[in-house]
């Protein structure tokens, strides 16, 4: 039983981690908590659903996974579409608000955007729960201790690959260096000869693409509803803040901690209160270590 | 004198609309010339440099660089136009290592050129090599300044703008920095430098501008300026002001 709970926690945690990476990146580079990040997750999940509806299942699933090339294609399209949406929101809303000095204006703006996106999704797709596939997957037994779904193993593996990739990206590419630099001192990026607009653009693109990916992976394990992103909002912020804003590895560990805490909480509190766990963790971390467990070097991306 | 490399004329601009800091300041630097910019605290020396560098908006007036009008050009474009700028404060990324700072600073170059530029930079500043993989926040003030200058030189600029490169350095370090700068000028790089220590500035510069309240007050060669009562009284009286 315990092993099962741990395995489930790690897998939920890796989805939270994917969302939190995008959130922590945009939060430190753009210097405001984007509450609409959660809605990018929902948007991505629904775009993939829509693309899947258009293309149809032109190929069967890649056993033992529950999905095949059609969903992979749909995910790529969803990531691109979500990136475009994020750039559009930035152009139409945030850019103007950012030009003014009050930081809270942008935060409230992101609340507004978040509602707008969620309601638009509700309007277009309706509120009923849907699935990418109704095919049943066979769980994998691991040493008789616990069972996992192949999709969950895939999710965990993909998260690990993305974290390693992002780490290398931030350390070795010019754009990655520029993103870390921008988080520390936006003005100096231009003086160093790098186009700071390009940094902003790519931060949105990467954050939104990861959000869409998290949305699809989440949609594989739960039902797809217009509220899925909203329900992830608190876990995402808990993970990002716990990891230290701008700290990619921290966000991943934070995500895993939140996921594990959620699933382990069944030993302590009724399952209906599971949603309160990230909230409690967030309060605890803000009270004990507001800079995060692993520290954030004053708005630096690591 | 050869054709001016930089001509900034009648600049009006500032940080907030309606609150100009520059009230018509102007400056000219010829190719390979060493020009100092002096003036009291708050005169707008840093603001003038930032306006030329495309960071502080210019509301009227014009900046010309190598014959091209570059007024209000974004800073990264000016880097391509071979202008390099080292701000007075926060002029390196402390969360990045020395090597990362230099790699980012060489971003305007092609990959091959960047590799060569980095190698040249480590050769010219051997101290930086030792701290290659150390975050810049661990460097001393002098080492940071050295990194900032090394970064600015990566792109082989025609014009180097330095805002108080000697601030916080020991006298020994200051003379080291200044002799390096003179060597650069000897190699054909033009330098525009803000310097609080007027005596030191006059000892290296070909010409100097005195700025007060966002306007040009005086300019000329060090010999010419040193002979003026106003300069002697305000700037050379006590053997150069300390900051
Ligand atoms: N970022 C800023 N925002 C608003 N006002 C500023 C800013 N930086 C400088 N100022 C104002 O502009 C004026 C000129 O400042 P500036 O830094 O250009 O002077 P300076 O000649 O470089 O002085 P110092 O010798 O102390 O470096 C000052 O009144 C200062 O208060
Ligand atoms: Mg200054």
Coordinates of C-alpha atoms and ligand atoms in Angstrom, one line a residue:
Chain A
X1 CA 0.0 0.0 0.0
X2 CA 2.7 2.5 1.0
X3 CA 4.7 1.8 -2.2
X4 CA 1.6 2.3 -4.3
X5 CA 0.9 5.7 -2.6
X6 CA 4.5 6.7 -3.1
X7 CA 4.5 5.7 -6.8
X8 CA 1.2 7.7 -7.3
X9 CA 2.7 10.7 -5.5
X10 CA 5.8 10.7 -7.7
X11 CA 3.8 10.5 -10.9
X12 CA 1.3 13.3 -9.9
X13 CA 4.4 15.2 -8.7
X14 CA 6.1 15.0 -12.1
X15 CA 3.1 16.6 -13.8
X16 CA 3.0 19.3 -11.2
X17 CA 6.7 19.7 -11.8
X18 CA 6.3 20.2 -15.5
X19 CA 3.8 23.0 -14.9
X20 CA 5.9 24.5 -12.2
X21 CA 9.0 24.7 -14.4
X22 CA 7.2 26.9 -16.8
X23 CA 5.7 29.0 -14.0
X24 CA 9.0 29.5 -12.2
X25 CA 10.7 30.5 -15.4
X26 CA 8.1 33.1 -16.4
X27 CA 7.9 34.3 -12.8
X28 CA 11.6 35.0 -12.5
X29 CA 12.2 36.3 -16.0
X30 CA 9.1 38.4 -16.3
X31 CA 9.0 39.3 -12.6
X32 CA 5.4 38.7 -11.8
X33 CA 3.4 35.6 -10.8
X34 CA 1.3 34.7 -13.9
X35 CA -1.9 33.3 -12.5
X36 CA -3.0 32.6 -16.0
X37 CA -0.3 30.0 -16.3
X38 CA -2.8 27.4 -15.0
X39 CA -5.1 28.2 -17.8
X40 CA -2.4 27.6 -20.4
X41 CA -2.3 24.1 -19.1
X42 CA -6.1 23.7 -19.7
X43 CA -5.8 25.4 -23.1
X44 CA -3.1 23.0 -24.1
X45 CA -5.1 20.0 -23.0
X46 CA -8.1 21.1 -25.0
X47 CA -6.2 22.1 -28.2
X48 CA -4.7 18.6 -28.2
X49 CA -8.3 17.2 -27.8
X50 CA -9.5 19.4 -30.7
X51 CA -6.6 18.4 -33.0
X52 CA -7.3 14.7 -32.1
X53 CA -10.9 15.3 -33.1
X54 CA -9.8 16.7 -36.4
X55 CA -7.2 14.1 -37.4
X56 CA -9.0 11.1 -35.9
X57 CA -7.1 8.1 -34.5
X58 CA -5.2 7.5 -37.8
X59 CA -3.0 5.0 -36.0
X60 CA -3.4 2.8 -33.0
X61 CA -1.7 3.3 -29.7
X62 CA 2.0 2.5 -29.2
X63 CA 1.6 -0.4 -26.8
X64 CA 1.9 -0.4 -23.8
X65 CA 1.0 3.3 -23.8
X66 CA -2.6 4.3 -24.1
X67 CA -1.8 6.7 -26.9
X68 CA 0.0 6.8 -30.3
X69 CA 1.3 9.1 -32.9
X70 CA -2.1 11.0 -33.2
X71 CA -1.8 12.3 -29.7
X72 CA 1.9 13.1 -30.0
X73 CA 1.1 15.1 -33.1
X74 CA -1.8 16.8 -31.3
X75 CA 0.5 17.6 -28.4
X76 CA 3.0 19.3 -30.6
X77 CA 0.3 21.4 -32.2
X78 CA -1.1 22.2 -28.7
X79 CA 2.3 23.3 -27.5
X80 CA 2.7 25.6 -30.5
X81 CA -0.8 27.0 -30.2
X82 CA -0.4 27.6 -26.4
X83 CA 2.9 29.4 -27.1
X84 CA 1.1 31.6 -29.6
X85 CA -1.7 32.3 -27.1
X86 CA 0.9 33.3 -24.4
X87 CA 2.6 35.6 -26.8
X88 CA -0.7 37.2 -27.8
X89 CA -1.7 37.7 -24.2
X90 CA 1.7 39.3 -23.5
X91 CA 1.3 41.6 -26.5
X92 CA -2.3 42.6 -25.8
X93 CA -2.4 42.7 -22.0
X94 CA 0.8 42.3 -20.1
X95 CA 3.1 44.5 -22.2
X96 CA 0.9 47.5 -21.6
X97 CA 0.5 46.8 -17.9
X98 CA 4.2 46.2 -17.5
X99 CA 5.1 49.6 -18.9
X100 CA 3.4 51.1 -15.8
X101 CA 5.3 50.8 -12.7
X102 CA 2.8 49.1 -10.4
X103 CA 3.5 45.4 -10.2
X104 CA 0.1 44.5 -8.7
X105 CA -1.6 45.8 -11.9
X106 CA 0.0 43.0 -13.9
X107 CA -0.9 40.4 -11.2
X108 CA -4.5 41.5 -11.3
X109 CA -4.4 41.5 -15.1
X110 CA -3.3 37.9 -15.0
X111 CA -6.3 37.1 -12.9
X112 CA -8.5 38.7 -15.5
X113 CA -6.8 36.8 -18.3
X114 CA -7.1 33.6 -16.4
X115 CA -10.9 34.0 -16.1
X116 CA -11.3 35.0 -19.7
X117 CA -9.4 31.9 -21.0
X118 CA -11.2 29.5 -18.7
X119 CA -14.6 30.8 -19.6
X120 CA -13.7 30.8 -23.3
X121 CA -12.8 27.2 -23.1
X122 CA -16.0 26.4 -21.3
X123 CA -17.9 28.3 -24.0
X124 CA -16.3 26.5 -26.9
X125 CA -15.8 23.0 -25.5
X126 CA -18.6 22.8 -22.8
X127 CA -18.2 21.7 -19.3
X128 CA -18.5 18.0 -19.6
X129 CA -15.5 15.8 -18.8
X130 CA -13.8 14.1 -21.8
X131 CA -10.9 11.7 -22.5
X132 CA -8.2 11.4 -25.0
X133 CA -8.8 7.8 -25.3
X134 CA -11.2 5.3 -23.7
X135 CA -8.8 2.4 -24.3
X136 CA -7.9 0.6 -21.2
X137 CA -4.2 0.3 -20.3
X138 CA -2.8 -2.7 -18.5
X139 CA -0.9 -1.6 -15.4
X140 CA 2.7 -2.8 -14.9
X141 CA 3.4 -4.6 -11.7
X142 CA 6.7 -3.7 -10.1
X143 CA 8.1 -6.5 -7.9
X144 CA 4.7 -7.2 -6.5
X145 CA 5.0 -3.9 -4.5
X146 CA 3.0 -1.5 -6.6
X147 CA 1.4 -1.1 -10.0
X148 CA 1.9 1.8 -12.4
X149 CA 0.3 2.7 -15.6
X150 CA 2.7 2.8 -18.6
X151 CA 1.5 6.4 -19.3
X152 CA 2.7 7.4 -15.8
X153 CA 6.1 5.9 -16.3
X154 CA 6.3 7.7 -19.7
X155 CA 5.3 11.0 -17.9
X156 CA 8.0 10.6 -15.3
X157 CA 10.6 9.7 -17.9
X158 CA 9.7 12.7 -20.0
X159 CA 9.9 15.0 -17.1
X160 CA 13.4 13.8 -16.3
X161 CA 14.4 14.3 -19.9
X162 CA 13.0 17.8 -19.9
X163 CA 14.7 18.8 -16.7
X164 CA 18.0 17.6 -17.9
X165 CA 17.5 19.3 -21.3
X166 CA 16.5 22.6 -19.7
X167 CA 19.4 22.4 -17.3
X168 CA 21.8 22.1 -20.3
X169 CA 19.9 24.8 -22.2
X170 CA 20.2 27.3 -19.3
X171 CA 23.8 26.5 -18.8
X172 CA 25.2 26.3 -22.3
X173 CA 23.1 28.1 -24.9
X174 CA 23.3 31.9 -25.4
X175 CA 19.5 32.1 -25.1
X176 CA 19.6 30.2 -21.9
X177 CA 22.3 32.4 -20.5
X178 CA 20.4 35.5 -21.6
X179 CA 17.3 34.2 -19.8
X180 CA 19.2 33.8 -16.5
X181 CA 20.8 37.2 -17.1
X182 CA 17.5 38.9 -17.8
X183 CA 16.1 37.6 -14.5
X184 CA 18.9 39.4 -12.7
X185 CA 19.2 42.6 -14.6
X186 CA 17.0 43.2 -17.7
X187 CA 18.7 46.4 -18.8
X188 CA 22.2 44.9 -18.8
X189 CA 21.1 42.2 -21.3
X190 CA 20.9 44.7 -24.1
X191 CA 24.2 46.3 -23.1
X192 CA 25.8 42.9 -23.3
X193 CA 24.6 42.9 -26.9
X194 CA 21.7 40.5 -26.6
X195 CA 18.1 41.4 -27.8
X196 CA 16.1 41.5 -24.6
X197 CA 12.8 41.3 -26.5
X198 CA 14.0 37.9 -27.8
X199 CA 14.5 36.7 -24.2
X200 CA 10.9 37.7 -23.3
X201 CA 9.5 36.0 -26.3
X202 CA 11.3 32.7 -25.7
X203 CA 10.5 32.7 -22.0
X204 CA 6.8 32.8 -23.0
X205 CA 7.2 30.2 -25.7
X206 CA 9.1 27.7 -23.4
X207 CA 6.8 28.3 -20.4
X208 CA 3.6 28.0 -22.5
X209 CA 4.9 24.9 -24.4
X210 CA 5.7 23.1 -21.1
X211 CA 2.3 24.1 -19.7
X212 CA 0.5 22.6 -22.7
X213 CA 2.6 19.4 -22.3
X214 CA 1.7 19.2 -18.6
X215 CA -2.0 19.7 -19.7
X216 CA -1.9 16.8 -22.1
X217 CA -0.1 14.5 -19.6
X218 CA -2.5 15.5 -16.9
X219 CA -5.4 14.8 -19.3
X220 CA -4.0 11.3 -19.8
X221 CA -4.3 10.5 -16.1
X222 CA -7.5 12.4 -15.2
X223 CA -10.6 13.5 -17.0
X224 CA -10.3 16.6 -19.1
X225 CA -12.4 19.5 -17.8
X226 CA -12.2 23.2 -18.1
X227 CA -11.1 23.4 -14.4
X228 CA -8.1 21.1 -14.6
X229 CA -5.6 24.0 -14.8
X230 CA -7.4 25.9 -12.1
X231 CA -7.1 22.9 -9.8
X232 CA -3.4 22.7 -10.5
X233 CA -2.9 26.4 -9.7
X234 CA -2.2 26.0 -6.0
X235 CA 0.1 22.9 -6.4
X236 CA 2.0 24.8 -9.1
X237 CA 2.6 27.8 -7.0
X238 CA 3.5 25.7 -4.0
X239 CA 6.0 23.8 -6.0
X240 CA 7.5 26.8 -7.7
X241 CA 7.8 28.8 -4.4
X242 CA 9.1 25.8 -2.5
X243 CA 11.8 25.3 -5.1
X244 CA 12.8 28.9 -5.0
X245 CA 11.6 31.2 -7.8
X246 CA 13.7 30.8 -10.9
X247 CA 15.2 27.5 -9.7
X248 CA 14.3 24.9 -12.3
X249 CA 15.6 21.9 -10.3
X250 CA 13.9 23.3 -7.2
X251 CA 10.6 23.5 -9.1
X252 CA 10.9 19.8 -10.0
X253 CA 11.7 18.8 -6.4
X254 CA 8.9 21.1 -5.2
X255 CA 6.5 19.4 -7.6
X256 CA 7.5 15.9 -6.4
X257 CA 7.2 17.0 -2.7
X258 CA 3.7 18.4 -3.4
X259 CA 2.7 15.3 -5.3
X260 CA 4.0 13.0 -2.6
X261 CA 2.5 15.1 0.2
X262 CA -0.9 15.0 -1.5
X263 CA -0.9 11.2 -1.9
X264 CA 0.6 10.5 1.6
X265 CA -2.0 12.8 3.2
X266 CA -4.6 10.0 2.9
X267 CA -3.0 8.5 6.0
X268 CA -3.8 11.6 8.0
X269 CA -6.9 13.3 6.5
X270 CA -10.0 12.3 4.6
X271 CA -9.3 12.1 0.8
X272 CA -11.8 14.9 0.2
X273 CA -9.4 17.3 1.9
X274 CA -6.5 16.3 -0.4
X275 CA -6.7 19.6 -2.2
X276 CA -5.9 21.5 1.0
X277 CA -2.4 19.9 1.1
X278 CA -0.7 22.2 -1.4
X279 CA -2.3 25.1 0.3
X280 CA -0.9 24.1 3.7
X281 CA 2.5 23.5 2.2
X282 CA 2.4 26.9 0.6
X283 CA 1.5 28.6 3.9
X284 CA 4.2 26.6 5.7
X285 CA 6.9 27.4 3.2
X286 CA 6.0 31.1 3.1
X287 CA 6.1 31.2 6.9
X288 CA 9.3 29.2 7.4
X289 CA 11.4 29.8 4.2
X290 CA 9.9 32.4 1.9
X291 CA 12.9 32.1 -0.5
X292 CA 12.2 28.4 -1.0
X293 CA 13.8 25.3 0.3
X294 CA 16.6 25.4 -2.2
X295 CA 16.9 29.2 -2.3
X296 CA 16.5 31.5 -5.2
X297 CA 19.4 33.8 -5.9
X298 CA 17.3 37.0 -5.9
X299 CA 15.2 36.4 -9.0
X300 CA 17.9 34.4 -10.8
X301 CA 17.1 31.5 -13.1
X302 CA 19.1 28.4 -12.3
Chain B
X1 CA 41.3 65.8 -36.3
X2 CA 39.8 62.9 -38.2
X3 CA 36.0 62.5 -38.9
X4 CA 34.1 62.3 -35.6
X5 CA 33.2 58.7 -34.6
X6 CA 30.5 59.9 -32.2
X7 CA 28.6 63.1 -32.3
X8 CA 25.8 63.6 -29.7
X9 CA 24.2 67.0 -30.1
X10 CA 21.6 69.0 -28.1
X11 CA 20.4 66.0 -26.2
X12 CA 17.3 66.4 -24.1
X13 CA 16.0 63.4 -22.3
X14 CA 15.4 61.7 -18.9
X15 CA 13.9 58.9 -17.0
X16 CA 10.4 60.3 -16.6
X17 CA 8.4 62.2 -19.1
X18 CA 8.4 65.9 -18.3
X19 CA 11.4 65.6 -16.0
X20 CA 14.4 66.1 -18.3
X21 CA 17.8 65.4 -16.8
X22 CA 19.7 66.3 -19.9
X23 CA 19.1 69.9 -21.1
X24 CA 21.0 70.0 -24.4
X25 CA 24.2 68.2 -23.5
X26 CA 26.4 67.2 -26.4
X27 CA 29.7 65.4 -26.9
X28 CA 32.0 64.5 -29.8
X29 CA 34.6 61.8 -29.9
X30 CA 36.9 61.2 -32.8
X31 CA 38.3 57.8 -33.9
X32 CA 41.1 56.7 -31.5
X33 CA 40.5 59.6 -29.2
X34 CA 40.5 59.4 -25.3
X35 CA 37.8 61.8 -24.0
X36 CA 37.0 62.3 -20.3
X37 CA 33.6 63.5 -19.0
X38 CA 33.7 65.2 -15.6
X39 CA 31.3 67.1 -13.5
X40 CA 29.7 67.2 -10.0
X41 CA 27.6 64.4 -8.6
X42 CA 24.2 64.4 -10.2
X43 CA 25.3 66.4 -13.2
X44 CA 23.9 63.8 -15.6
X45 CA 27.2 62.2 -16.7
X46 CA 25.8 58.7 -16.3
X47 CA 22.5 59.7 -17.9
X48 CA 24.3 61.2 -20.9
X49 CA 26.1 57.9 -21.4
X50 CA 23.0 55.9 -21.0
X51 CA 21.2 58.1 -23.5
X52 CA 23.9 57.5 -26.1
X53 CA 23.8 53.8 -25.3
X54 CA 20.0 53.6 -26.0
X55 CA 18.9 53.1 -22.4
X56 CA 17.6 56.5 -21.4
X57 CA 15.1 57.9 -24.0
X58 CA 16.2 61.0 -25.9
X59 CA 13.3 63.4 -26.5
X60 CA 15.2 65.7 -28.8
X61 CA 18.6 66.0 -30.2
X62 CA 20.6 63.5 -32.2
X63 CA 23.3 60.8 -31.8
X64 CA 25.4 59.9 -34.7
X65 CA 27.8 57.0 -34.7
X66 CA 30.3 56.4 -37.5
X67 CA 28.1 58.5 -39.8
X68 CA 24.8 56.8 -39.0
X69 CA 22.0 58.4 -37.0
X70 CA 21.5 56.1 -34.0
X71 CA 19.3 58.2 -31.7
X72 CA 17.2 55.9 -29.4
X73 CA 18.6 52.7 -31.0
X74 CA 18.1 49.7 -28.7
X75 CA 21.4 48.9 -26.9
X76 CA 21.9 45.5 -28.6
X77 CA 21.9 47.1 -32.0
X78 CA 24.5 49.6 -30.9
X79 CA 26.7 46.7 -29.8
X80 CA 26.5 45.5 -33.4
X81 CA 27.5 49.0 -34.4
X82 CA 30.7 48.5 -32.4
X83 CA 29.8 50.6 -29.4
X84 CA 30.5 49.1 -26.0
X85 CA 29.3 50.5 -22.7
X86 CA 30.3 49.6 -19.2
X87 CA 27.7 51.2 -16.7
X88 CA 28.7 52.7 -13.4
X89 CA 27.0 50.1 -11.2
X90 CA 25.6 46.5 -11.7
X91 CA 27.7 46.1 -14.8
X92 CA 28.2 42.3 -14.6
X93 CA 25.7 39.5 -14.0
X94 CA 26.5 38.3 -10.5
X95 CA 24.5 35.1 -10.8
X96 CA 26.4 34.0 -13.8
X97 CA 30.0 32.7 -13.8
X98 CA 32.9 34.7 -15.3
X99 CA 32.8 32.4 -18.3
X100 CA 29.1 32.7 -18.7
X101 CA 29.3 36.5 -18.5
X102 CA 31.9 36.4 -21.3
X103 CA 30.0 33.9 -23.4
X104 CA 26.9 36.1 -23.2
X105 CA 28.9 39.2 -23.9
X106 CA 30.2 37.6 -27.1
X107 CA 26.6 36.8 -28.2
X108 CA 26.8 39.4 -31.0
X109 CA 29.6 37.5 -32.6
X110 CA 29.5 34.3 -34.7
X111 CA 30.4 31.1 -32.8
X112 CA 33.9 30.9 -34.2
X113 CA 34.6 34.6 -33.5
X114 CA 33.2 34.3 -30.0
X115 CA 35.6 31.5 -29.2
X116 CA 38.6 33.5 -30.4
X117 CA 37.4 36.6 -28.5
X118 CA 37.1 34.6 -25.3
X119 CA 40.5 33.2 -25.7
X120 CA 41.9 36.7 -26.3
X121 CA 40.1 38.0 -23.3
X122 CA 41.5 35.3 -20.9
X123 CA 44.9 36.0 -22.3
X124 CA 44.6 39.8 -21.6
X125 CA 43.1 39.3 -18.2
X126 CA 44.8 36.2 -16.7
X127 CA 43.2 36.8 -13.3
X128 CA 39.8 36.0 -14.8
X129 CA 41.0 32.6 -16.0
X130 CA 41.5 31.5 -12.4
X131 CA 37.9 32.4 -11.5
X132 CA 36.4 31.2 -14.8
X133 CA 33.8 29.0 -13.2
X134 CA 33.1 31.2 -10.2
X135 CA 29.9 33.2 -10.0
X136 CA 30.7 36.9 -10.4
X137 CA 29.1 37.7 -7.1
X138 CA 32.2 36.1 -5.5
X139 CA 34.6 38.6 -7.2
X140 CA 36.0 41.7 -5.5
X141 CA 35.1 45.1 -6.7
X142 CA 38.2 45.4 -8.8
X143 CA 37.8 42.0 -10.3
X144 CA 34.2 42.7 -11.2
X145 CA 35.3 45.9 -12.9
X146 CA 38.0 43.9 -14.8
X147 CA 35.3 41.5 -15.9
X148 CA 33.1 44.3 -17.0
X149 CA 35.8 45.8 -19.1
X150 CA 36.9 42.5 -20.5
X151 CA 33.3 41.8 -21.5
X152 CA 33.0 45.2 -23.3
X153 CA 36.1 44.5 -25.3
X154 CA 35.0 41.1 -26.6
X155 CA 33.3 42.6 -29.6
X156 CA 36.4 44.7 -30.5
X157 CA 34.4 48.0 -30.3
X158 CA 35.5 51.2 -32.1
X159 CA 34.1 53.2 -29.2
X160 CA 34.3 52.2 -25.5
X161 CA 32.2 54.1 -23.0
X162 CA 33.2 53.6 -19.4
X163 CA 31.3 55.1 -16.5
X164 CA 33.8 55.5 -13.6
X165 CA 35.9 52.4 -14.2
X166 CA 38.2 53.4 -11.4
X167 CA 35.4 53.6 -8.7
X168 CA 36.4 51.6 -5.6
X169 CA 39.8 50.5 -6.9
X170 CA 43.0 50.8 -5.1
X171 CA 45.5 53.4 -6.5
X172 CA 47.6 50.6 -7.8
X173 CA 44.6 49.0 -9.6
X174 CA 43.6 52.4 -11.0
X175 CA 46.9 53.0 -12.6
X176 CA 46.8 49.4 -14.0
X177 CA 43.3 50.1 -15.5
X178 CA 44.4 53.4 -16.9
X179 CA 47.5 52.1 -18.5
X180 CA 45.4 49.3 -20.1
X181 CA 43.0 52.0 -21.4
X182 CA 45.9 54.0 -22.8
X183 CA 47.1 50.9 -24.6
X184 CA 43.7 50.4 -26.1
X185 CA 43.6 54.0 -27.4
X186 CA 47.1 53.3 -28.8
X187 CA 45.6 50.4 -30.7
X188 CA 42.9 52.7 -32.2
X189 CA 40.0 52.3 -29.8
X190 CA 38.2 55.5 -28.9
X191 CA 37.3 55.9 -25.3
X192 CA 34.7 58.1 -23.6
X193 CA 35.1 57.8 -19.8
X194 CA 33.4 59.4 -16.8
X195 CA 36.0 60.0 -14.1
X196 CA 35.6 61.6 -10.7
X197 CA 39.3 62.0 -10.1
X198 CA 39.9 64.9 -12.4
X199 CA 43.7 64.9 -12.0
X200 CA 43.8 61.2 -13.0
X201 CA 41.4 61.9 -15.9
X202 CA 43.5 64.8 -17.2
X203 CA 46.6 62.6 -17.1
X204 CA 45.3 60.2 -19.6
X205 CA 42.7 62.1 -21.7
X206 CA 43.2 63.9 -25.0
X207 CA 40.2 66.1 -24.3
X208 CA 37.6 66.6 -21.5
X209 CA 34.1 67.8 -21.2
X210 CA 32.7 69.4 -18.0
X211 CA 29.0 68.7 -17.5
X212 CA 26.8 70.5 -14.9
X213 CA 23.0 70.2 -14.6
X214 CA 22.6 68.3 -17.8
X215 CA 24.4 71.0 -19.9
X216 CA 27.9 71.4 -21.3
X217 CA 29.8 73.8 -19.1
X218 CA 33.4 73.7 -20.5
X219 CA 35.5 71.5 -22.8
X220 CA 39.0 71.4 -24.1
X221 CA 42.4 69.8 -23.7
X222 CA 43.6 69.0 -20.2
X223 CA 46.2 71.7 -20.5
X224 CA 43.6 74.3 -21.5
X225 CA 41.2 73.3 -18.8
X226 CA 43.8 73.0 -16.1
X227 CA 44.6 76.7 -16.7
X228 CA 41.1 77.8 -15.9
X229 CA 40.3 79.1 -12.4
X230 CA 37.0 77.4 -12.2
X231 CA 38.5 74.0 -12.8
X232 CA 41.4 74.6 -10.4
X233 CA 39.0 75.7 -7.7
X234 CA 36.3 73.1 -8.1
X235 CA 38.1 70.1 -9.3
X236 CA 41.9 70.3 -8.8
X237 CA 42.0 72.3 -5.6
X238 CA 42.4 69.5 -3.1
X239 CA 44.3 67.2 -5.5
X240 CA 41.1 65.8 -7.1
X241 CA 37.8 65.1 -5.4
X242 CA 37.2 61.8 -3.7
X243 CA 33.8 60.1 -4.1
Ligands
LIG1 N1 17.2 55.5 -12.8 C1 16.9 56.8 -12.5 N2 15.6 57.2 -12.4 C2 15.3 58.4 -12.1 N3 16.2 59.4 -12.0 C3 17.5 59.1 -12.1 C4 17.9 57.8 -12.3 N4 19.2 57.7 -12.4 C5 19.6 59.0 -12.1 N5 18.6 59.8 -11.9 C6 18.6 61.3 -11.7 O1 19.3 61.9 -12.8 C7 20.2 62.9 -12.3 C8 21.5 62.7 -12.9 O2 22.1 61.5 -12.4 P1 23.4 60.8 -13.0 O3 23.5 59.5 -12.4 O4 23.3 60.9 -14.5 O5 24.5 61.8 -12.5 P2 26.1 61.6 -12.5 O6 26.6 62.8 -13.1 O7 26.4 60.3 -13.2 O8 26.4 61.5 -11.0 P3 27.5 60.7 -10.2 O9 28.8 61.4 -10.2 O10 27.0 60.7 -8.8 O11 27.6 59.3 -10.8 C9 20.1 62.9 -10.8 O12 19.3 63.9 -10.3 C10 19.5 61.6 -10.5 O13 18.7 61.7 -9.3
LIG2 MG1 27.2 58.6 -12.6

